[in-house]
mmCIF file of C-alpha atoms and ligand atoms in Angstrom:
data_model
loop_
_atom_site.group_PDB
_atom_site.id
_atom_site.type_symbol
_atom_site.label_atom_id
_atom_site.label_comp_id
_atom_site.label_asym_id
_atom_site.label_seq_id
_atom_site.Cartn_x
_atom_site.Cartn_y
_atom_site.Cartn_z
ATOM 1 C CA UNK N 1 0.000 0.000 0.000
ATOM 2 C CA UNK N 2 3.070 2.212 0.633
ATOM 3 C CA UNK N 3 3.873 1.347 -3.229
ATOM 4 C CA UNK N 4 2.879 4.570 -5.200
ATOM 5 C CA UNK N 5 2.928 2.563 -8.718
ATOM 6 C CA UNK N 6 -0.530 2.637 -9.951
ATOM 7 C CA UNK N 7 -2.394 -0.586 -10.290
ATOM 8 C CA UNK N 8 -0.773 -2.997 -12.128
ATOM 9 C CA UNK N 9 -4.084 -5.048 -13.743
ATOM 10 C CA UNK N 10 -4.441 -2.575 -17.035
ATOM 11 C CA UNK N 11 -7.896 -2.636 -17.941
ATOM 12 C CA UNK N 12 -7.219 -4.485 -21.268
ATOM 13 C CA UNK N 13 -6.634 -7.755 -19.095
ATOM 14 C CA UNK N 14 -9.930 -7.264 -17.615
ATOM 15 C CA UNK N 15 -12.414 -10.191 -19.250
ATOM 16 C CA UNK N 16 -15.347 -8.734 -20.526
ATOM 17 C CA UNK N 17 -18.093 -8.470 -18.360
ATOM 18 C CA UNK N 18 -18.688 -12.205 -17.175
ATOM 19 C CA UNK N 19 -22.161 -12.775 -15.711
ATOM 20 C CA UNK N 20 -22.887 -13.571 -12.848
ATOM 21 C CA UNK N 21 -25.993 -15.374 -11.363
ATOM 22 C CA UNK N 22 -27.412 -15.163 -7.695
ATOM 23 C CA UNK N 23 -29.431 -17.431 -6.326
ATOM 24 C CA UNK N 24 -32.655 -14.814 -6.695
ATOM 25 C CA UNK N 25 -31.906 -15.127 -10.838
ATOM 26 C CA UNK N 26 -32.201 -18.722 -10.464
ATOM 27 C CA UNK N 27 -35.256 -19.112 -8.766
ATOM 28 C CA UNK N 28 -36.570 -16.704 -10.874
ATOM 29 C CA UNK N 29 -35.437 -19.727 -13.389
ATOM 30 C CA UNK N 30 -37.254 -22.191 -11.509
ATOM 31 C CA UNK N 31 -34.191 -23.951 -10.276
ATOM 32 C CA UNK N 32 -34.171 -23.215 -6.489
ATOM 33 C CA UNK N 33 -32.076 -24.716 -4.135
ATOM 34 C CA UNK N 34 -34.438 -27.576 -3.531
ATOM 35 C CA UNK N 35 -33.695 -28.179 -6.758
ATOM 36 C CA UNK N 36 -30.160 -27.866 -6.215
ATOM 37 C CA UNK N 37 -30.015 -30.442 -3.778
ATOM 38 C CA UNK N 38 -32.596 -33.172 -5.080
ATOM 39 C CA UNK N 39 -29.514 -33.307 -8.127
ATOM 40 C CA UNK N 40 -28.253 -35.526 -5.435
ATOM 41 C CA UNK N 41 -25.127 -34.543 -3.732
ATOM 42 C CA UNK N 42 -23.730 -32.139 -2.047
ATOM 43 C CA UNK N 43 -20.451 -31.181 -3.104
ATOM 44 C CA UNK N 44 -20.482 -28.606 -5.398
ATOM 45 C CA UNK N 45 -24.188 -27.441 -5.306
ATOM 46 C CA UNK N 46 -23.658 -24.242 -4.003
ATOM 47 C CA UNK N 47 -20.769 -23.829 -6.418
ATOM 48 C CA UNK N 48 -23.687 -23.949 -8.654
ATOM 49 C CA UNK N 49 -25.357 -20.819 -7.945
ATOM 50 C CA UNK N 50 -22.206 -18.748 -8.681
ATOM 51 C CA UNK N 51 -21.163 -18.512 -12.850
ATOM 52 C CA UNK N 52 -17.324 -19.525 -12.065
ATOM 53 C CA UNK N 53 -16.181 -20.176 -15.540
ATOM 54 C CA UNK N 54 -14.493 -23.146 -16.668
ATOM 55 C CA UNK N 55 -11.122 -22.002 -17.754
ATOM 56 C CA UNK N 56 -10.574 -19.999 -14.456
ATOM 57 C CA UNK N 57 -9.284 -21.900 -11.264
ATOM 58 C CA UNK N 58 -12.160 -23.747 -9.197
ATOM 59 C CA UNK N 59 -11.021 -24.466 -5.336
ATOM 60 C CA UNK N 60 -13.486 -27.089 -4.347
ATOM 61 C CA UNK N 61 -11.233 -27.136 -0.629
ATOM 62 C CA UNK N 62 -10.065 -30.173 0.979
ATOM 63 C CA UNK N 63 -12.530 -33.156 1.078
ATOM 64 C CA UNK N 64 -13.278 -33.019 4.744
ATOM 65 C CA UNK N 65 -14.725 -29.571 4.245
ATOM 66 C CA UNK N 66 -16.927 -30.058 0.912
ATOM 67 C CA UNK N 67 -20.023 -31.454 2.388
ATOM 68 C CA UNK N 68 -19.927 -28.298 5.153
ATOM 69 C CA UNK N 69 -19.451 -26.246 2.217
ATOM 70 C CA UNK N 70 -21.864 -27.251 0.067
ATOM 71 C CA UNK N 71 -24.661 -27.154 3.301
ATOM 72 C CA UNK N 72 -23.953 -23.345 3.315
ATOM 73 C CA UNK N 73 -27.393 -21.175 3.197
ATOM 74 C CA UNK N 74 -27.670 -17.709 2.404
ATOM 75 C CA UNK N 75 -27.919 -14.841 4.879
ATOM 76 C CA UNK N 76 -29.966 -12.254 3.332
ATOM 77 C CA UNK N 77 -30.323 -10.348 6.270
ATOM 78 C CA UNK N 78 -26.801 -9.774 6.148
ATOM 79 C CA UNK N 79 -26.133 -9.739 2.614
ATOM 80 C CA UNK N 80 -25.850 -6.831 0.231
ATOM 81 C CA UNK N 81 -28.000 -7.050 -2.931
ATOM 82 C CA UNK N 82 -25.611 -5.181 -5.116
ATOM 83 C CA UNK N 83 -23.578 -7.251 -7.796
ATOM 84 C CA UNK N 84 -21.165 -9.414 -6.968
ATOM 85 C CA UNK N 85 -17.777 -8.612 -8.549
ATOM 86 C CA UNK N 86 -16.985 -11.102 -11.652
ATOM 87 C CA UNK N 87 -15.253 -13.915 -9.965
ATOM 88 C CA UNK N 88 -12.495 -13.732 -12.286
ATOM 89 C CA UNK N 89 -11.304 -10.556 -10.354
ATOM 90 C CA UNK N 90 -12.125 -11.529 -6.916
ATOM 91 C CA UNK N 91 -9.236 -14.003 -7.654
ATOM 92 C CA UNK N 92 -6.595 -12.173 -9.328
ATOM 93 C CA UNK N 93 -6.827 -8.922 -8.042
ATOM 94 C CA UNK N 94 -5.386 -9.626 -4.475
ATOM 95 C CA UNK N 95 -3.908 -7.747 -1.559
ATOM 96 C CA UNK N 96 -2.090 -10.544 -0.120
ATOM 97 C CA UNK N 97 1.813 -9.104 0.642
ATOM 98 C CA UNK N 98 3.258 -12.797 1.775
ATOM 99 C CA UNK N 99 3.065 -13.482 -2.058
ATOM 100 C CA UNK N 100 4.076 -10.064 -3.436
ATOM 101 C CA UNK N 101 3.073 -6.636 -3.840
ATOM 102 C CA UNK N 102 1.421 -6.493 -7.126
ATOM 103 C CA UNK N 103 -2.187 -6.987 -7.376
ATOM 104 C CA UNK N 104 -1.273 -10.349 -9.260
ATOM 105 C CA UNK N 105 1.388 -11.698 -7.616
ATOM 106 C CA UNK N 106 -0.557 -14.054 -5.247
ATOM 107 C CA UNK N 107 -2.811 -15.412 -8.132
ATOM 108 C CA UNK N 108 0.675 -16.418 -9.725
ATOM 109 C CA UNK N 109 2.301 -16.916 -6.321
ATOM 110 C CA UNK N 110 0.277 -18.747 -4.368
ATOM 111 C CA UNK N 111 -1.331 -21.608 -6.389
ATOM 112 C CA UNK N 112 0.676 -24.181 -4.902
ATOM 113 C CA UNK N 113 0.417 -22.809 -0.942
ATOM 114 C CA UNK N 114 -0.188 -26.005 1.156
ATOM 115 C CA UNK N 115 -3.798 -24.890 3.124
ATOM 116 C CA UNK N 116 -4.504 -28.952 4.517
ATOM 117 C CA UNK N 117 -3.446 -29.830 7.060
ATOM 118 C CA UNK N 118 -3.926 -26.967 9.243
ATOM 119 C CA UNK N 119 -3.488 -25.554 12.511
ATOM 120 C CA UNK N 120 -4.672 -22.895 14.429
ATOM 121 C CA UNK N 121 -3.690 -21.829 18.064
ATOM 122 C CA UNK N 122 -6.492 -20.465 20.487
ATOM 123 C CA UNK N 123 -3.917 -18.205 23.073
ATOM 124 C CA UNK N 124 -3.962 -16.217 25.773
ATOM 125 C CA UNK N 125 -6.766 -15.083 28.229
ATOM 126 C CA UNK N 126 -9.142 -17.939 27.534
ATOM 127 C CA UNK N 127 -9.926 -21.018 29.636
ATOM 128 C CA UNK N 128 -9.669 -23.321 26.241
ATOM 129 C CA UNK N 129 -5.795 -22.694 24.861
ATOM 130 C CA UNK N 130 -4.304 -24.915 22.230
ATOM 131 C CA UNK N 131 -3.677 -25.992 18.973
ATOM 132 C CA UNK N 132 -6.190 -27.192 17.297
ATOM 133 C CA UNK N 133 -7.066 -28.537 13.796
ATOM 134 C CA UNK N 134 -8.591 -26.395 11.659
ATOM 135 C CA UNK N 135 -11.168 -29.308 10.702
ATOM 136 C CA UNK N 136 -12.133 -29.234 14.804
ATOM 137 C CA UNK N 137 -12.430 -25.409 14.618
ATOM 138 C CA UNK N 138 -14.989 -25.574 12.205
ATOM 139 C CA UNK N 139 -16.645 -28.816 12.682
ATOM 140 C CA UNK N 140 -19.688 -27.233 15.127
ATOM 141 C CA UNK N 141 -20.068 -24.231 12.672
ATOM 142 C CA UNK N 142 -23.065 -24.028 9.869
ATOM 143 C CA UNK N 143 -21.651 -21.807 6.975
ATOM 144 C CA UNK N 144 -23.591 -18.894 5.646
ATOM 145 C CA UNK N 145 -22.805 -17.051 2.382
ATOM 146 C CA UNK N 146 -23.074 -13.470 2.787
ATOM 147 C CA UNK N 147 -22.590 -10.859 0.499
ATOM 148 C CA UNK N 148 -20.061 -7.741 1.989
ATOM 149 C CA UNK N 149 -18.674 -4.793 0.206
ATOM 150 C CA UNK N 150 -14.852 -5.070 0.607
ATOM 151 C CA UNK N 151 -13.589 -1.218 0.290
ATOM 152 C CA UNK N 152 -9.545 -1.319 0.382
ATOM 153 C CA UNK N 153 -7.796 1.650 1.989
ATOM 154 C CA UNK N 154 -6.197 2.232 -1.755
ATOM 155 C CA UNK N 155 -9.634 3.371 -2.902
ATOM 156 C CA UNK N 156 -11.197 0.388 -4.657
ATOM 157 C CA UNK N 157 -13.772 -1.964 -3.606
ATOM 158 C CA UNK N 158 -15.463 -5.329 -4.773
ATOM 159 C CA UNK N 159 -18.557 -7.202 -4.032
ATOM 160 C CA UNK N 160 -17.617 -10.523 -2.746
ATOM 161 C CA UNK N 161 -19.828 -13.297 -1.626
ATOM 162 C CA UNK N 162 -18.245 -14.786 1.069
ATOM 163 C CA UNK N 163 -19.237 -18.549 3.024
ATOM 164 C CA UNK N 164 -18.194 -18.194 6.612
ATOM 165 C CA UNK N 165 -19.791 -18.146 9.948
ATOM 166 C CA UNK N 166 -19.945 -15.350 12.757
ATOM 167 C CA UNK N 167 -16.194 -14.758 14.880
ATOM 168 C CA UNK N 168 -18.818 -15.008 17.981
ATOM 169 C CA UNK N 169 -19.296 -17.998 17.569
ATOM 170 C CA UNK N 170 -16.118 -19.020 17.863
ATOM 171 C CA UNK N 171 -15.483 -16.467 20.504
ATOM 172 C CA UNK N 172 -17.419 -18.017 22.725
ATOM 173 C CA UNK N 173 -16.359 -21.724 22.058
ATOM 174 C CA UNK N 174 -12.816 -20.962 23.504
ATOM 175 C CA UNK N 175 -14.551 -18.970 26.633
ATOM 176 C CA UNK N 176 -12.212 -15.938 26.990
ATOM 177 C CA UNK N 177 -11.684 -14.212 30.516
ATOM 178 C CA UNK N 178 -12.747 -11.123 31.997
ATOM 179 C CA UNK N 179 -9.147 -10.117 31.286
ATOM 180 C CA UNK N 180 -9.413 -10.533 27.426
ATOM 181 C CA UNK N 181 -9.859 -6.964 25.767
ATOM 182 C CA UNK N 182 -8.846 -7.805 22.132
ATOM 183 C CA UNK N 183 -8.347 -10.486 19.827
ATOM 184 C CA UNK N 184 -4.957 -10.901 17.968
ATOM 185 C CA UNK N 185 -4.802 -12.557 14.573
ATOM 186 C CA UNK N 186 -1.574 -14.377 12.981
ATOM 187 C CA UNK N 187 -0.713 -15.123 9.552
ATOM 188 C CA UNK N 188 1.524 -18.227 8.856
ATOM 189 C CA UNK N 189 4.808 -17.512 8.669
ATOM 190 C CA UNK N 190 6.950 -19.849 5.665
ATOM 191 C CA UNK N 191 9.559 -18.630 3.729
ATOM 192 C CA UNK N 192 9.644 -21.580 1.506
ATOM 193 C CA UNK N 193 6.065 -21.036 0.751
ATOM 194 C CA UNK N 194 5.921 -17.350 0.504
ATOM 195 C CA UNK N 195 8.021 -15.129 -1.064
ATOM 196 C CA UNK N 196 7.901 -12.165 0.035
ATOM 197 C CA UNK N 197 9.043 -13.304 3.627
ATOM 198 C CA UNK N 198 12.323 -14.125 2.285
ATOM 199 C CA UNK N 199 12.436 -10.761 0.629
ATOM 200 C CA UNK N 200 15.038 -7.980 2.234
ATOM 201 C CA UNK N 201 12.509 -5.301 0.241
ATOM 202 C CA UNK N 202 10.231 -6.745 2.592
ATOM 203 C CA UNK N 203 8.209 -3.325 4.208
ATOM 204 C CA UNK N 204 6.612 -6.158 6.338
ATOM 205 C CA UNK N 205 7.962 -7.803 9.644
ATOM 206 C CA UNK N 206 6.363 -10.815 9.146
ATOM 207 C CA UNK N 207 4.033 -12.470 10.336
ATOM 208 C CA UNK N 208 1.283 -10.242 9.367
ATOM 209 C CA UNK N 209 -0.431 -9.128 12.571
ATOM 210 C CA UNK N 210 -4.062 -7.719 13.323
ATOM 211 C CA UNK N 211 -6.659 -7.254 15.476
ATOM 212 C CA UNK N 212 -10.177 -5.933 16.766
ATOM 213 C CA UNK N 213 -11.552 -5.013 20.158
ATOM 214 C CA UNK N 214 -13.548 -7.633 21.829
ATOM 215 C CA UNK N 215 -16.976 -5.646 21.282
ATOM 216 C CA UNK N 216 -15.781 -5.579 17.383
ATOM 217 C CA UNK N 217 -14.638 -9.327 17.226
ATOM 218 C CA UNK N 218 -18.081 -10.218 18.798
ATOM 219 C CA UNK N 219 -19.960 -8.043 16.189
ATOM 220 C CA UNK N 220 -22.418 -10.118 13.856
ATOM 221 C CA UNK N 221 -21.253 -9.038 11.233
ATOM 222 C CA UNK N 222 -17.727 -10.231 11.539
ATOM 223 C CA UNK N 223 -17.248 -12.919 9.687
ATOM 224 C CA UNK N 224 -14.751 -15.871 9.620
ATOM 225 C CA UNK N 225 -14.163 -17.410 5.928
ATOM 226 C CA UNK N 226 -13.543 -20.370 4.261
ATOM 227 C CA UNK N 227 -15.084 -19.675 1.121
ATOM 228 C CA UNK N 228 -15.916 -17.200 -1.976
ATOM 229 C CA UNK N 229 -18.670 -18.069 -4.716
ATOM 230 C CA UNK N 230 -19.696 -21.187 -3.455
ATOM 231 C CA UNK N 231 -16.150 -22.769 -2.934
ATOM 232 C CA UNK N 232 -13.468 -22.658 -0.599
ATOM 233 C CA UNK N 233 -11.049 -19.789 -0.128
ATOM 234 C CA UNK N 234 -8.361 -19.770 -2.816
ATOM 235 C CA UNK N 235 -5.108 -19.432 -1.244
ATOM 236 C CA UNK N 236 -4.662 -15.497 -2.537
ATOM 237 C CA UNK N 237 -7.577 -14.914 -1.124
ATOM 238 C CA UNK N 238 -6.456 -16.249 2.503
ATOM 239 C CA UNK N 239 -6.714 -20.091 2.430
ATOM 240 C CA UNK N 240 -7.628 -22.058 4.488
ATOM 241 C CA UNK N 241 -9.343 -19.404 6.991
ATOM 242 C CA UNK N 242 -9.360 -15.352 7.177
ATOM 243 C CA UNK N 243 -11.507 -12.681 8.895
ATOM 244 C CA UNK N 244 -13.562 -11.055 6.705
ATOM 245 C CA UNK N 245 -14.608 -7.022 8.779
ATOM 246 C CA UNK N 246 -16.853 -5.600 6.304
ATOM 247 C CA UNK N 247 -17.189 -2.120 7.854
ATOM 248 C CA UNK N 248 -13.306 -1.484 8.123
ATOM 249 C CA UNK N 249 -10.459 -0.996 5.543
ATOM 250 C CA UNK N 250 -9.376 -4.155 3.960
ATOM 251 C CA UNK N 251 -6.061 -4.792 5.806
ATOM 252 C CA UNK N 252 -8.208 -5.270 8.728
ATOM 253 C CA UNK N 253 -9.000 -8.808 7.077
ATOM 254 C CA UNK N 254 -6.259 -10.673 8.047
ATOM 255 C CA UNK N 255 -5.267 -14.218 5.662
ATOM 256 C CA UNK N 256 -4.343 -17.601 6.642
ATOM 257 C CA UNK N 257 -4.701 -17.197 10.253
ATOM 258 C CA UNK N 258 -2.828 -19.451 11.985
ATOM 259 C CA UNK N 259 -3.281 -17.886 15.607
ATOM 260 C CA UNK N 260 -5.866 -15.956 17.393
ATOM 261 C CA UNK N 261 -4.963 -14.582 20.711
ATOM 262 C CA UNK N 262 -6.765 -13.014 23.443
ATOM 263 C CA UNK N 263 -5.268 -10.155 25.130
ATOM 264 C CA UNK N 264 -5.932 -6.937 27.965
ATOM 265 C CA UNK N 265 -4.459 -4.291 25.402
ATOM 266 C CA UNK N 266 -4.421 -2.859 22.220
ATOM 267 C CA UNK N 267 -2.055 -5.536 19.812
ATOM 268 C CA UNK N 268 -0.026 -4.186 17.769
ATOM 269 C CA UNK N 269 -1.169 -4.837 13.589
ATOM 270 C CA UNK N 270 1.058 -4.703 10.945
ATOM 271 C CA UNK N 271 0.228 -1.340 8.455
ATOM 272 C CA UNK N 272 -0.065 0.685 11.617
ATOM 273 C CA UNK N 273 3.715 -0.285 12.459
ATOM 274 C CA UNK N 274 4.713 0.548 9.278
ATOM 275 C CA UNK N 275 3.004 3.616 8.878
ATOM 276 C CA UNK N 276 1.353 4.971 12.040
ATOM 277 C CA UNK N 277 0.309 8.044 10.561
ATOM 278 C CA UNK N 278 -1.782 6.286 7.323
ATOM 279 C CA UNK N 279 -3.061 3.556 8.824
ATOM 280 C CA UNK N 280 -4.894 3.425 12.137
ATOM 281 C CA UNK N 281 -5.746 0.394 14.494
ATOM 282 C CA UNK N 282 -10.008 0.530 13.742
ATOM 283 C CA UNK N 283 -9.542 1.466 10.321
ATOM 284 C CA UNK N 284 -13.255 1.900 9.862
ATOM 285 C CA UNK N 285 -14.018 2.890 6.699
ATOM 286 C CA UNK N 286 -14.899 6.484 6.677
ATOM 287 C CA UNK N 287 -15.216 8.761 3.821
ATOM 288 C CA UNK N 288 -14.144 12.050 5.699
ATOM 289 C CA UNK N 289 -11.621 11.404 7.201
ATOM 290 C CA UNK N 290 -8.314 10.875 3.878
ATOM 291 C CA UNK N 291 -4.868 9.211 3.683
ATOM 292 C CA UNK N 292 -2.598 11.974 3.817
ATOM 293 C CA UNK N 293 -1.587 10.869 0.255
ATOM 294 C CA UNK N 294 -5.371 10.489 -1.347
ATOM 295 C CA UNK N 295 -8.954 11.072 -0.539
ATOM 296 C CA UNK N 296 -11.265 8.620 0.737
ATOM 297 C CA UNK N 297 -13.996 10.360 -0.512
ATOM 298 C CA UNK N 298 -14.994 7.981 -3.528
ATOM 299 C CA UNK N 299 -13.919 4.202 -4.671
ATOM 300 C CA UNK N 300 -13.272 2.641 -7.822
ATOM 301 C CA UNK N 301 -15.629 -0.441 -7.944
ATOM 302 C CA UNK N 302 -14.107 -3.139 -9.445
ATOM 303 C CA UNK N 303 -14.501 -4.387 -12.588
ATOM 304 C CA UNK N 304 -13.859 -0.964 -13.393
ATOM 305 C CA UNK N 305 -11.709 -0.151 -16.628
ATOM 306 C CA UNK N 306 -10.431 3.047 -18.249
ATOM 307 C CA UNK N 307 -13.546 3.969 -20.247
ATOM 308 C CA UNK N 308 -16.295 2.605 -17.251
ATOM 309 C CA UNK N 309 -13.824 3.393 -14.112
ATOM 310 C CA UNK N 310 -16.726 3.089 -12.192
ATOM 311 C CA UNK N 311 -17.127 5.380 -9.071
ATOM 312 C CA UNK N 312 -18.818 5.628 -6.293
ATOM 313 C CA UNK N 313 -19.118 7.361 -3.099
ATOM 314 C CA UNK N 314 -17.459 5.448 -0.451
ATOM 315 C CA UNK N 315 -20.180 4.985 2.988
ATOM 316 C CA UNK N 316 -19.430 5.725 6.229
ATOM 317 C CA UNK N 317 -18.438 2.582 7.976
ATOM 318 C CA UNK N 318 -18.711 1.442 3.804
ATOM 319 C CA UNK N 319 -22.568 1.174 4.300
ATOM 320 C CA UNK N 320 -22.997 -1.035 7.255
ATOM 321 C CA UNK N 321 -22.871 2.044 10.047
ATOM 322 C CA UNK N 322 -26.457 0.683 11.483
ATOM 323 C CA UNK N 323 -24.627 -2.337 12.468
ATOM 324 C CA UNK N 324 -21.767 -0.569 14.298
ATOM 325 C CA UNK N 325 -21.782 2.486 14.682
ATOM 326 C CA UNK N 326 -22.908 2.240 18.455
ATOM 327 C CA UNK N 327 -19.455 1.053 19.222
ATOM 328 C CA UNK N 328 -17.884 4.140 18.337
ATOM 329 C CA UNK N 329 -20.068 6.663 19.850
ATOM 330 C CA UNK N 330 -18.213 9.140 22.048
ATOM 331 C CA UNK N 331 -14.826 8.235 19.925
ATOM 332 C CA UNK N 332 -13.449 11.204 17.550
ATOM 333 C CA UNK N 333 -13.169 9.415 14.335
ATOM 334 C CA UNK N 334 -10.570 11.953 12.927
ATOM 335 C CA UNK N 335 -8.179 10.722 16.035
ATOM 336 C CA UNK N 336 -8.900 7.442 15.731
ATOM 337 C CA UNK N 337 -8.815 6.375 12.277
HETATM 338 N N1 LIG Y 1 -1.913 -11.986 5.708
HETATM 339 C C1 LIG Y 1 -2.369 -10.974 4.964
HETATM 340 N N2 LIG Y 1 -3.666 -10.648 5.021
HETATM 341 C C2 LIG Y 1 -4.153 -9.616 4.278
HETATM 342 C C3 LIG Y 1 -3.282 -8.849 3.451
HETATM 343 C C4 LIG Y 1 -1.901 -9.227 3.404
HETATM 344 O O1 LIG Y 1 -1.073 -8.633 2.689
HETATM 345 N N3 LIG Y 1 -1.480 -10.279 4.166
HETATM 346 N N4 LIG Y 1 -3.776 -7.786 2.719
HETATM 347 C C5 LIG Y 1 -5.032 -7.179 3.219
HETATM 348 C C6 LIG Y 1 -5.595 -6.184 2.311
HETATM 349 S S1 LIG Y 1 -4.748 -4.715 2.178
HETATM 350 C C7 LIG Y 1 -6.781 -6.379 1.654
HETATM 351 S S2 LIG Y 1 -7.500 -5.145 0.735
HETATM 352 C C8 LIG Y 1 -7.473 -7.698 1.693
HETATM 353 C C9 LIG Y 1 -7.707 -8.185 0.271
HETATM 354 O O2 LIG Y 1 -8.451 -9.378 0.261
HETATM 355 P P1 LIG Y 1 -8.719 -10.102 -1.137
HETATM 356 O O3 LIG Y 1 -7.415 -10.230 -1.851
HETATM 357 O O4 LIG Y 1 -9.317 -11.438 -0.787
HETATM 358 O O5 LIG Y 1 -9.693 -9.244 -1.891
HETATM 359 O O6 LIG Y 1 -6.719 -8.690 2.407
HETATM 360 C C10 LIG Y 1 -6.084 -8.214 3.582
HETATM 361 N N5 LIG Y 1 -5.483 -9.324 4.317
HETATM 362 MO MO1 LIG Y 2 -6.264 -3.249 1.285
#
């Protein structure tokens, strides 16, 4: 983000407009998901729903996690109705710094990232530490597939349908203390795997770090992912498991988390130690408030190309300020960006 190149996809390597179907189009088309389902089973009938064409990558996930995938139901309540981004750049337009810092470094990076097996570790002020398999982390959880606006500090966004299932949830598995304040997130650390670690350009002093307060981290809308259109995560998007904050700055949404910790004070996270004075800890998404080096006023909305570049006004708390909001009341937004 510190990188003042503009974006490296050129607009003539954007695929013309490739359609995408929600699941409203295709009852409209008489094939609900009853329908869906009486095919048989389960694997890929969500993956149905979503128009993933056949000469891009499909990530069905690890066989253990298909049939949990596939069972995934939508959350309308929580879903915006607005357009998905074409699936073809959900996947190769990626923030993911581990892999490299242009946009399509981690679609060409990352392909062969190892995601199964998997371990997470539950730390700190909780009564339930350890290290647990990421297949036990998610075994109690029913997926949802919810639809978020993902606005990037840089000043573009995408519509992303994401499967997942609330951070409460979790939250409350692992039964934190009275002493836990905020949650700490960890991405992997594995220079073989990731190239960028084993960079001395590196801006990053890996591993990536983030975090949210507890009363953020316990929000409904936070969301932890394992999937995108219907499928698991690909790795540039954060295989096997990332946290998807819809309301806040994309950085917020830490990849391949490998640790979540639960401490009494504010963790450190890894664009605020880089740049204190760009990027704040909440990093809510607010349109007043600019990076000293551009406004934050308006997004590009990807697909967006040179002759449709596609703006639009970026939302306070990018559109979901009902939902939180009330957890920043009091709190001067200019100091605490
Ligand atoms: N571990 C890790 N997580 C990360 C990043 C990163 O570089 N490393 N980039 C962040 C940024 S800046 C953004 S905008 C989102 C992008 O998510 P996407 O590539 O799935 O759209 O991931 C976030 N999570
Ligand atoms: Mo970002």
């Amino acid at each position: 983000m510190l990188i003042k190149k503009p974006d490296s996809i050129k607009s003539s390597q954007i695929t013309p407009e490739s359609i995408y179907r929600n699941r409203r189009q295709f009852m409209k088309a008489g094939l609900g998901l009853a329908a869906v389902s009486s095919l048989g089973l389960p694997s890929i009938a969500q993956a149905l729903e979503y128009d993933i064409p056949a000469d891009l990558p499909q990530y069905p996930g690890p066989e253990w996690m298909r049939a949990q995938l596939a069972a995934a139901v939508r959350n309308d309540a929580f879903s915006t109705s607005e357009e998905p981004a074409p699936y073809y750049n959900a996947i190769t337009h990626n923030n993911f710094y581990e892999f490299g810092t242009d946009k399509r470094d981690p679609v060409r990076k990352a392909q062969n990232f190892k995601t199964d097996p998997w371990t997470v570790e539950i730390a700190g002020e909780v009564a339930k530490p350890g290290k647990y398999n990421l297949e036990d982390i998610l075994k109690p959880h029913a997926l949802e597939d919810r639809v978020y606006r993902l606005r990037c500090v840089e000043a573009w966004s995408m519509v992303i349908p994401w499967l997942g299932f609330p951070l409460a949830d979790l939250i409350k598995r692992f039964e934190p203390t009275s002493k836990a304040k905020f949650v700490r997130f960890e991405t992997l650390v594995d220079k073989e795997q990731m190239p960028e670690q084993d960079s001395i350009f590196s801006t990053i002093d890996w591993p990536y770090v983030e975090g949210l307060r507890m009363d953020e981290a316990m929000n409904p809308l936070t969301l932890m992912a394992v999937g995108v259109y219907g499928n698991a995560l690909p790795p540039q998007n954060g295989a096997p498991l990332r946290l998807v904050v819809p309301w806040k700055y994309g950085f917020k949404s830490i990849k391949s988390i490998v640790k979540i910790e639960f401490v009494e004070e504010m963790p450190a996270s890894s664009w605020n130690i880089i740049a204190p004075g760009e990027y704040g800890f909440f990093a809510n998404v607010n349109p007043e408030v600019d990076h000293p080096r551009w406004s934050q006023a308006t997004e590009r909305r990807l697909p967006s190309s040179l002759l449709s570049p596609n703006i639009v006004d970026t939302q306070p708390y990018n559109g979901y300020g009902e939902e939180v909001a009330h957890m920043y009341k009091g709190m001067d937004l200019k100091k605490w960006y």
